[in-house]
XYZ file of C-alpha atoms in Angstrom:
72
model
C 0.000 0.000 0.000
C 2.824 2.399 0.800
C 4.402 1.581 -2.562
C 1.167 2.644 -4.266
C 1.186 6.006 -2.460
C 4.656 6.931 -3.694
C 4.700 5.730 -7.279
C 7.321 8.289 -8.367
C 9.534 7.651 -5.341
C 11.479 4.469 -4.664
C 10.359 3.356 -1.232
C 13.074 1.825 0.890
C 12.613 -0.687 3.657
C 13.906 1.955 6.080
C 11.035 4.286 5.175
C 8.536 1.456 5.503
C 10.032 0.547 8.879
C 9.749 4.132 10.090
C 6.135 4.434 8.941
C 5.145 1.131 10.537
C 6.985 2.025 13.740
C 5.316 5.444 13.883
C 1.890 3.859 13.392
C 2.614 1.317 16.143
C 3.793 4.019 18.533
C 0.654 6.065 17.873
C -1.569 3.050 18.518
C 0.299 2.175 21.709
C 0.090 5.779 22.900
C -3.654 5.845 22.252
C -4.027 2.606 24.214
C -2.166 4.220 27.109
C -4.114 7.475 26.826
C -7.569 5.888 26.792
C -6.761 2.968 29.068
C -7.763 0.410 26.445
C -5.553 -2.653 26.218
C -2.047 -2.919 27.582
C 0.635 -0.829 25.861
C 3.831 -2.840 25.434
C 7.178 -2.201 23.741
C 7.100 -5.726 22.300
C 4.112 -4.745 20.167
C 6.078 -1.894 18.613
C 9.119 -4.054 17.870
C 7.160 -7.010 16.498
C 4.830 -4.841 14.401
C 7.839 -3.049 12.901
C 9.591 -6.327 12.130
C 6.398 -7.743 10.624
C 5.880 -4.665 8.467
C 9.433 -4.776 7.108
C 9.244 -8.543 6.487
C 5.867 -8.117 4.770
C 7.261 -5.329 2.608
C 10.232 -7.530 1.719
C 7.830 -10.290 0.676
C 5.869 -7.818 -1.422
C 9.042 -6.619 -3.148
C 10.149 -10.220 -3.710
C 6.830 -11.147 -5.330
C 6.611 -8.025 -7.509
C 10.296 -8.299 -8.479
C 9.909 -11.679 -10.127
C 8.940 -11.196 -13.749
C 8.148 -14.818 -14.549
C 4.768 -16.131 -13.454
C 4.913 -18.789 -10.749
C 3.452 -22.093 -11.849
C 2.393 -24.766 -9.390
C 2.424 -27.469 -12.053
C 5.659 -29.218 -12.931
């Protein structure tokens, strides 16, 4: 989704990591502010890692030019 927003700009995994981390921090802060759920630093770290890994998977899939065939 982030890649679609910046079509003229090459998105790096660092930028994706920063955006995902910022979103996680905002969500954790809102949980703390409103007393909903339990804010935890592990959530921020794991969400950031998951976002970067997911972005890497997206880049890996869109990088391959040949269609993937399940038949041999």
